[in-house]
Amino acid sequence: MNTVLERTPLDNLLIGLKTDLEKNLLDKLSGRSDRFLIERAVSGGKRLRPILLLTVFKALGGREYQKALDVAVALELAHSASLVHDDIIDLDKSRRGGRTLWAQIGMGKAVLQGHRIINFAFEIVLDIGVEMARIFLDAWERASKGILDEVLNRSVLTERLYMFMIREKTASLFEAAAHAGALLAGASHDQTELMRRYGLEVGTVYQLADDLEELYVKKRMGRALYVVQEMRDRFLHLILASKTGNTKGVFRAVAPLNPGEEFMKRQMVEKLKSSINLASSSLIPETPYKQLLQHLPMYFVRQMFGEARSHV
């Protein structure tokens, strides 16, 4: 984010949404016995998915802002719970510049706490309505299946399969955020479908940026550390294959873990252009929040690259 003197009107809109979101998150956690554990799980997050939801809501003229804030908090909670479980699956001990939850409180407790956070998120959404809960249940199912497919069923990773998996495991939650924002704003069918497509493209851009930055970080580690990290990843796939009886996982241990760098770059540029074009549609009223929708895809990419550089 720019300094105070360099801030643009769009920066100020983002800061306002983030400030409202953080205040509402703290309000929701107040009085819970597991407040401090949840705070550890959500600490340091970029809040990209709830920011997307709130921007779509504002861009489409939504009025019941408190409902949108509540759903945005639920979305961030569910996302943070998924990261708690992801870190256990990957045996990662650090995230967002600090120790992961399971590294702090133990694997078993972290699994249970992740479930509690998910339950808390759905309680909030159910208070808004069943239709809203259905959006997130569908997204959660797709994301969970995408992660499971990545862990268990990927042998030789084709470019087509790679794009499908990142849409399911990551972009589906961005799509749900945009869908929820449109629904809460009382948008028309055409506006809602436009925002769903926009969310899917933005989520795909974000995951491509994530995978590219992971590749760049490994390269910056130096040849020796890069090889060690690569061998660790492949060893984990062999263990998972042996424990689950999934023999295809053995092939994954010797196959490329991601498509080539040039392919990912091309796809990211294409999806960036597509998402900006969607945000420029005449279906969206001409307001500063429409401009923010156009700005968000590149902002998300910069957030990813900036975070990774700060942790090298």
XYZ file of C-alpha atoms in Angstrom:
312
model
C 0.000 0.000 0.000
C 1.242 3.486 -0.766
C 2.205 6.035 1.886
C -0.408 8.554 3.028
C 0.871 11.210 0.612
C 0.845 8.791 -2.345
C -2.536 7.190 -1.737
C -5.005 7.215 -4.591
C -8.798 7.311 -4.198
C -8.841 3.561 -4.906
C -6.315 2.964 -2.114
C -8.615 4.847 0.245
C -11.599 2.717 -0.795
C -9.589 -0.447 -0.068
C -8.443 0.880 3.299
C -12.032 1.717 4.230
C -13.283 -1.776 3.349
C -10.419 -3.443 5.230
C -10.982 -1.284 8.308
C -14.697 -2.137 8.401
C -13.902 -5.829 7.870
C -11.327 -5.996 10.690
C -13.665 -4.243 13.123
C -16.490 -6.638 12.309
C -14.160 -9.635 12.644
C -13.123 -8.547 16.135
C -16.767 -7.981 17.068
C -17.652 -11.520 15.948
C -14.798 -13.037 17.974
C -15.690 -11.140 21.133
C -16.759 -13.473 23.946
C -15.700 -16.729 22.265
C -13.651 -19.115 24.399
C -11.406 -19.909 21.421
C -10.947 -16.281 20.401
C -7.166 -16.303 20.731
C -6.792 -19.488 18.672
C -8.952 -18.020 15.906
C -6.955 -14.799 16.023
C -3.788 -16.850 15.499
C -5.377 -18.584 12.513
C -6.521 -15.366 10.808
C -3.522 -13.214 11.762
C -1.570 -11.739 8.848
C -4.133 -12.574 6.174
C -4.461 -10.330 3.131
C -8.302 -10.541 3.295
C -8.538 -10.741 -0.493
C -11.682 -12.870 -0.726
C -13.784 -10.743 1.661
C -12.461 -7.569 0.004
C -13.659 -8.977 -3.331
C -17.096 -9.706 -1.842
C -17.433 -6.206 -0.394
C -16.237 -4.522 -3.593
C -18.780 -6.422 -5.702
C -21.493 -5.540 -3.183
C -20.619 -1.841 -3.310
C -20.144 -1.799 -7.097
C -23.662 -3.172 -7.614
C -25.297 -0.674 -5.261
C -25.854 -2.891 -2.215
C -27.489 -1.260 0.788
C -27.470 -3.766 3.677
C -23.771 -3.326 4.366
C -23.763 -5.086 7.754
C -25.001 -8.313 6.158
C -22.244 -8.074 3.562
C -19.664 -7.522 6.319
C -20.928 -10.552 8.228
C -20.690 -12.817 5.185
C -17.248 -11.383 4.394
C -16.064 -12.298 7.903
C -17.484 -15.810 7.507
C -15.628 -16.192 4.221
C -12.315 -15.154 5.809
C -12.884 -17.561 8.693
C -13.594 -20.476 6.352
C -10.534 -19.638 4.251
C -8.330 -19.452 7.358
C -9.637 -22.826 8.539
C -8.707 -24.341 5.186
C -5.158 -22.995 5.613
C -4.926 -24.610 9.056
C -5.694 -27.969 7.443
C -3.499 -27.298 4.382
C -0.514 -26.652 6.632
C -1.059 -30.002 8.332
C -1.337 -31.833 4.988
C 1.866 -30.179 3.724
C 3.632 -30.361 7.120
C 4.409 -26.646 6.805
C 5.583 -25.010 10.022
C 5.519 -21.386 8.872
C 2.924 -19.142 7.245
C 2.556 -15.376 6.886
C 5.907 -14.826 8.574
C 5.015 -16.819 11.705
C 4.515 -20.363 12.957
C 1.496 -22.318 11.731
C -1.254 -23.165 14.189
C -0.424 -26.877 14.318
C 3.223 -26.050 15.044
C 2.038 -24.005 18.031
C -0.646 -26.222 19.573
C -0.114 -29.663 18.038
C -1.559 -31.426 15.021
C -4.614 -32.996 16.668
C -5.758 -29.793 18.369
C -5.218 -27.815 15.169
C -7.414 -30.210 13.161
C -10.228 -29.831 15.697
C -9.801 -26.058 15.866
C -10.005 -25.878 12.081
C -13.339 -27.696 12.248
C -14.574 -25.298 14.931
C -13.669 -22.293 12.787
C -15.549 -23.783 9.819
C -18.608 -24.367 12.013
C -18.424 -20.789 13.273
C -18.274 -19.478 9.704
C -21.350 -21.425 8.649
C -23.282 -20.313 11.727
C -22.735 -16.707 10.634
C -23.791 -17.427 7.047
C -26.899 -19.376 8.097
C -28.070 -16.332 10.037
C -28.126 -14.484 6.697
C -30.067 -17.201 4.869
C -30.061 -20.717 3.481
C -29.324 -19.576 -0.069
C -26.148 -17.859 1.093
C -25.095 -20.979 2.997
C -25.681 -23.070 -0.126
C -23.252 -20.888 -2.116
C -20.502 -21.522 0.400
C -21.263 -25.218 0.853
C -20.910 -25.683 -2.902
C -17.675 -23.678 -2.981
C -16.285 -25.566 0.007
C -17.081 -28.907 -1.660
C -15.336 -27.850 -4.865
C -12.317 -26.464 -3.037
C -11.963 -29.537 -0.833
C -12.238 -31.854 -3.813
C -9.692 -29.771 -5.712
C -7.200 -30.050 -2.846
C -7.835 -33.785 -2.528
C -7.364 -34.295 -6.259
C -4.093 -32.410 -6.089
C -2.816 -34.482 -3.171
C -3.993 -37.939 -4.241
C -4.920 -38.177 -7.907
C -2.388 -36.165 -9.869
C 0.125 -38.317 -11.670
C 1.496 -36.632 -14.797
C 0.164 -33.095 -14.502
C -1.073 -31.813 -17.855
C -1.653 -28.112 -18.449
C -5.373 -28.708 -18.822
C -5.576 -30.650 -15.552
C -3.514 -27.997 -13.773
C -5.918 -25.223 -14.840
C -8.918 -27.309 -13.790
C -7.453 -28.003 -10.356
C -6.610 -24.382 -9.559
C -10.129 -23.349 -10.585
C -11.561 -25.895 -8.169
C -9.222 -25.533 -5.185
C -8.736 -21.741 -5.256
C -10.852 -19.889 -7.806
C -14.104 -21.493 -6.578
C -13.901 -19.503 -3.324
C -13.259 -16.256 -5.225
C -16.259 -17.091 -7.412
C -18.361 -17.691 -4.281
C -17.216 -14.341 -2.847
C -18.272 -12.464 -5.982
C -21.519 -14.452 -6.208
C -22.377 -13.667 -2.581
C -21.571 -9.986 -3.023
C -23.895 -9.766 -6.017
C -26.688 -11.662 -4.276
C -26.457 -9.480 -1.160
C -26.620 -6.388 -3.386
C -29.867 -7.579 -4.989
C -28.225 -7.803 -8.421
C -29.991 -9.001 -11.554
C -29.370 -12.478 -12.972
C -27.079 -11.106 -15.685
C -25.089 -9.037 -13.192
C -24.743 -12.008 -10.858
C -23.488 -14.326 -13.599
C -21.049 -11.641 -14.754
C -19.642 -11.329 -11.228
C -19.351 -15.099 -10.848
C -17.259 -15.240 -14.019
C -15.212 -12.292 -12.789
C -14.551 -13.981 -9.432
C -13.486 -17.199 -11.137
C -11.017 -15.351 -13.366
C -9.607 -13.305 -10.482
C -9.156 -16.444 -8.372
C -7.371 -18.181 -11.227
C -5.047 -15.184 -11.659
C -4.263 -15.258 -7.957
C -3.366 -18.969 -7.893
C -1.189 -18.610 -10.990
C 0.639 -15.755 -9.266
C 0.982 -17.896 -6.138
C 2.507 -20.804 -8.066
C 4.816 -18.523 -10.022
C 6.049 -16.798 -6.889
C 6.674 -20.152 -5.216
C 8.806 -21.075 -8.206
C 10.732 -17.795 -8.006
C 11.287 -18.167 -4.258
C 12.769 -21.628 -4.743
C 15.066 -20.297 -7.430
C 16.233 -17.491 -5.161
C 17.070 -20.032 -2.463
C 19.998 -21.214 -4.525
C 20.511 -24.464 -6.367
C 21.220 -26.630 -3.296
C 18.223 -25.440 -1.245
C 15.977 -25.627 -4.313
C 16.882 -29.305 -4.822
C 16.326 -30.074 -1.126
C 12.865 -28.440 -1.200
C 11.951 -30.275 -4.394
C 13.040 -33.621 -2.933
C 11.015 -32.902 0.223
C 7.864 -32.277 -1.831
C 8.336 -35.459 -3.825
C 9.058 -37.499 -0.696
C 5.764 -36.319 0.823
C 3.917 -37.521 -2.287
C 5.533 -40.955 -1.940
C 4.461 -41.169 1.712
C 0.884 -40.176 0.844
C 0.797 -42.736 -1.953
C 1.998 -45.522 0.335
C -0.424 -44.598 3.129
C -3.484 -44.325 0.880
C -2.688 -47.166 -1.497
C -2.846 -44.726 -4.388
C -0.135 -46.031 -6.710
C -0.551 -43.079 -9.105
C 1.046 -40.951 -6.415
C 4.316 -42.770 -7.058
C 4.398 -41.332 -10.589
C 3.790 -37.856 -9.208
C 7.024 -38.118 -7.231
C 8.985 -38.219 -10.466
C 6.730 -36.004 -12.601
C 6.817 -32.180 -12.827
C 4.878 -30.666 -9.903
C 3.593 -27.744 -12.003
C 3.493 -26.853 -15.718
C 6.251 -24.703 -17.151
C 6.915 -21.128 -16.082
C 6.119 -19.685 -19.519
C 2.742 -21.417 -19.626
C 1.806 -20.008 -16.217
C 2.890 -16.510 -17.249
C 0.787 -16.631 -20.432
C -2.250 -17.872 -18.556
C -1.895 -15.203 -15.882
C -1.751 -12.410 -18.474
C -4.774 -13.831 -20.329
C -6.820 -14.143 -17.131
C -5.820 -10.653 -16.013
C -7.089 -9.186 -19.285
C -10.273 -11.251 -19.100
C -11.086 -10.206 -15.519
C -10.489 -6.514 -16.252
C -12.719 -6.737 -19.339
C -15.486 -8.338 -17.280
C -15.203 -5.580 -14.659
C -15.565 -2.983 -17.432
C -19.005 -4.266 -18.480
C -21.844 -1.790 -18.960
C -23.886 -3.965 -16.579
C -21.924 -2.441 -13.709
C -22.845 1.142 -12.724
C -20.174 3.792 -13.240
C -18.909 4.405 -9.703
C -15.502 4.406 -7.995
C -16.195 0.818 -6.927
C -16.391 -0.243 -10.567
C -12.911 1.207 -10.986
C -11.850 -0.751 -7.906
C -13.164 -3.966 -9.508
C -10.951 -3.225 -12.511
C -8.010 -2.558 -10.189
C -8.357 -5.639 -7.943
C -6.878 -8.353 -10.227
C -3.507 -6.617 -10.521
C -3.664 -5.569 -6.867
C -4.087 -9.221 -5.859
C -1.090 -10.238 -7.978
C 1.050 -7.516 -6.406
C -0.058 -8.571 -2.936
C 1.085 -12.118 -3.646
C 4.473 -11.138 -5.057
C 5.067 -8.540 -2.335
C 4.278 -11.011 0.475
C 6.567 -13.667 -0.906
C 9.495 -11.231 -1.320
C 9.117 -10.090 2.285
C 9.500 -13.691 3.518
C 12.575 -14.668 1.492
